Amino acid sequence: MSTIEKAIEKLKTKPKDFTYDEMKRILNYLGFIEDNKGKTSGSRVGFLNKQLNREIKLHKPHPGNILKEYQIKDTLKNLIEWRIL
């Protein structure tokens, strides 16, 4: 099992210690590209998949790197509903 497959399996368990970097790696692997509307976007980051015409929005955590529980659940729910996972 590859590193990305392990990360996806970890995401499916909805862990409380899932990092922004892990999510970014998974979303990039699934064809999403990070798009943060320049300097005015603050910590809001969108991940676009132009091929599927889908977007996932996250808040980049700070000062740490751990995502909020709702971000993990919402992202996983969307990926499943869109039949990406």
PDB file of C-alpha atoms in Angstrom:
ATOM      1  CA  MET A   1       0.000   0.000   0.000  1.00  0.00           C
ATOM      2  CA  SER A   2       1.451   3.360  -1.035  1.00  0.00           C
ATOM      3  CA  THR A   3       1.793   6.398   1.219  1.00  0.00           C
ATOM      4  CA  ILE A   4      -1.128   8.171  -0.458  1.00  0.00           C
ATOM      5  CA  GLU A   5      -3.342   5.087  -0.096  1.00  0.00           C
ATOM      6  CA  LYS A   6      -2.474   4.968   3.608  1.00  0.00           C
ATOM      7  CA  ALA A   7      -3.359   8.651   3.947  1.00  0.00           C
ATOM      8  CA  ILE A   8      -6.724   8.054   2.248  1.00  0.00           C
ATOM      9  CA  GLU A   9      -7.453   5.122   4.556  1.00  0.00           C
ATOM     10  CA  LYS A  10      -6.539   7.339   7.530  1.00  0.00           C
ATOM     11  CA  LEU A  11      -8.909  10.065   6.255  1.00  0.00           C
ATOM     12  CA  LYS A  12     -11.748   7.539   6.077  1.00  0.00           C
ATOM     13  CA  THR A  13     -11.391   6.908   9.834  1.00  0.00           C
ATOM     14  CA  LYS A  14     -11.982  10.650  10.510  1.00  0.00           C
ATOM     15  CA  PRO A  15      -8.994  11.070  12.839  1.00  0.00           C
ATOM     16  CA  LYS A  16      -8.750  14.049  15.149  1.00  0.00           C
ATOM     17  CA  ASP A  17      -5.095  14.643  14.223  1.00  0.00           C
ATOM     18  CA  PHE A  18      -5.389  14.918  10.413  1.00  0.00           C
ATOM     19  CA  THR A  19      -3.171  17.689   9.073  1.00  0.00           C
ATOM     20  CA  TYR A  20      -3.709  20.262   6.362  1.00  0.00           C
ATOM     21  CA  ASP A  21      -0.623  18.925   4.579  1.00  0.00           C
ATOM     22  CA  GLU A  22      -2.068  15.391   4.490  1.00  0.00           C
ATOM     23  CA  MET A  23      -5.375  16.704   3.112  1.00  0.00           C
ATOM     24  CA  LYS A  24      -3.590  18.811   0.521  1.00  0.00           C
ATOM     25  CA  ARG A  25      -1.565  15.787  -0.627  1.00  0.00           C
ATOM     26  CA  ILE A  26      -4.725  13.673  -0.993  1.00  0.00           C
ATOM     27  CA  LEU A  27      -6.650  16.390  -2.826  1.00  0.00           C
ATOM     28  CA  ASN A  28      -3.732  16.986  -5.202  1.00  0.00           C
ATOM     29  CA  TYR A  29      -3.577  13.250  -5.874  1.00  0.00           C
ATOM     30  CA  LEU A  30      -7.314  13.270  -6.668  1.00  0.00           C
ATOM     31  CA  GLY A  31      -6.888  16.077  -9.208  1.00  0.00           C
ATOM     32  CA  PHE A  32      -7.648  19.138  -7.070  1.00  0.00           C
ATOM     33  CA  ILE A  33      -5.440  22.196  -7.393  1.00  0.00           C
ATOM     34  CA  GLU A  34      -4.942  24.651  -4.538  1.00  0.00           C
ATOM     35  CA  ASP A  35      -6.379  28.074  -5.341  1.00  0.00           C
ATOM     36  CA  ASN A  36      -6.138  30.811  -2.725  1.00  0.00           C
ATOM     37  CA  LYS A  37      -7.334  34.023  -4.402  1.00  0.00           C
ATOM     38  CA  GLY A  38      -4.137  35.954  -3.624  1.00  0.00           C
ATOM     39  CA  LYS A  39      -3.263  37.963  -0.538  1.00  0.00           C
ATOM     40  CA  THR A  40      -6.858  38.884   0.300  1.00  0.00           C
ATOM     41  CA  SER A  41      -8.044  35.321   0.866  1.00  0.00           C
ATOM     42  CA  GLY A  42      -6.455  35.040   4.302  1.00  0.00           C
ATOM     43  CA  SER A  43      -6.548  31.455   5.505  1.00  0.00           C
ATOM     44  CA  ARG A  44      -9.368  30.443   3.154  1.00  0.00           C
ATOM     45  CA  VAL A  45      -8.161  28.021   0.512  1.00  0.00           C
ATOM     46  CA  GLY A  46     -10.136  26.459  -2.295  1.00  0.00           C
ATOM     47  CA  PHE A  47      -9.183  23.240  -4.035  1.00  0.00           C
ATOM     48  CA  LEU A  48     -10.508  23.102  -7.592  1.00  0.00           C
ATOM     49  CA  ASN A  49     -10.975  20.080  -9.800  1.00  0.00           C
ATOM     50  CA  LYS A  50     -11.665  21.617 -13.196  1.00  0.00           C
ATOM     51  CA  GLN A  51     -12.266  18.249 -14.844  1.00  0.00           C
ATOM     52  CA  LEU A  52     -15.113  17.423 -12.434  1.00  0.00           C
ATOM     53  CA  ASN A  53     -16.139  21.063 -11.915  1.00  0.00           C
ATOM     54  CA  ARG A  54     -15.978  20.631  -8.126  1.00  0.00           C
ATOM     55  CA  GLU A  55     -14.473  22.730  -5.352  1.00  0.00           C
ATOM     56  CA  ILE A  56     -13.587  22.006  -1.754  1.00  0.00           C
ATOM     57  CA  LYS A  57     -13.023  24.956   0.569  1.00  0.00           C
ATOM     58  CA  LEU A  58     -10.894  24.737   3.694  1.00  0.00           C
ATOM     59  CA  HIS A  59      -9.506  27.124   6.251  1.00  0.00           C
ATOM     60  CA  LYS A  60      -5.787  26.682   6.595  1.00  0.00           C
ATOM     61  CA  PRO A  61      -5.249  26.051  10.297  1.00  0.00           C
ATOM     62  CA  HIS A  62      -2.987  28.358  12.245  1.00  0.00           C
ATOM     63  CA  PRO A  63      -0.886  28.478  14.275  1.00  0.00           C
ATOM     64  CA  GLY A  64      -0.965  24.655  14.094  1.00  0.00           C
ATOM     65  CA  ASN A  65      -1.490  22.323  11.159  1.00  0.00           C
ATOM     66  CA  ILE A  66      -4.387  20.142  12.424  1.00  0.00           C
ATOM     67  CA  LEU A  67      -7.711  20.468  10.590  1.00  0.00           C
ATOM     68  CA  LYS A  68     -10.959  20.966  12.489  1.00  0.00           C
ATOM     69  CA  GLU A  69     -13.187  17.913  12.823  1.00  0.00           C
ATOM     70  CA  TYR A  70     -15.946  19.430  10.656  1.00  0.00           C
ATOM     71  CA  GLN A  71     -13.469  20.072   7.818  1.00  0.00           C
ATOM     72  CA  ILE A  72     -12.431  16.432   7.772  1.00  0.00           C
ATOM     73  CA  LYS A  73     -16.034  15.182   7.864  1.00  0.00           C
ATOM     74  CA  ASP A  74     -17.293  17.631   5.213  1.00  0.00           C
ATOM     75  CA  THR A  75     -14.423  16.930   2.830  1.00  0.00           C
ATOM     76  CA  LEU A  76     -14.794  13.163   3.195  1.00  0.00           C
ATOM     77  CA  LYS A  77     -18.567  13.426   2.723  1.00  0.00           C
ATOM     78  CA  ASN A  78     -18.130  15.453  -0.475  1.00  0.00           C
ATOM     79  CA  LEU A  79     -15.503  13.108  -1.905  1.00  0.00           C
ATOM     80  CA  ILE A  80     -17.795  10.136  -1.307  1.00  0.00           C
ATOM     81  CA  GLU A  81     -20.934  11.858  -2.658  1.00  0.00           C
ATOM     82  CA  TRP A  82     -19.052  12.920  -5.780  1.00  0.00           C
ATOM     83  CA  ARG A  83     -17.876   9.305  -6.216  1.00  0.00           C
ATOM     84  CA  ILE A  84     -14.223  10.311  -6.044  1.00  0.00           C
ATOM     85  CA  LEU A  85     -13.534   7.977  -3.099  1.00  0.00           C
TER      86      LEU A  85
END
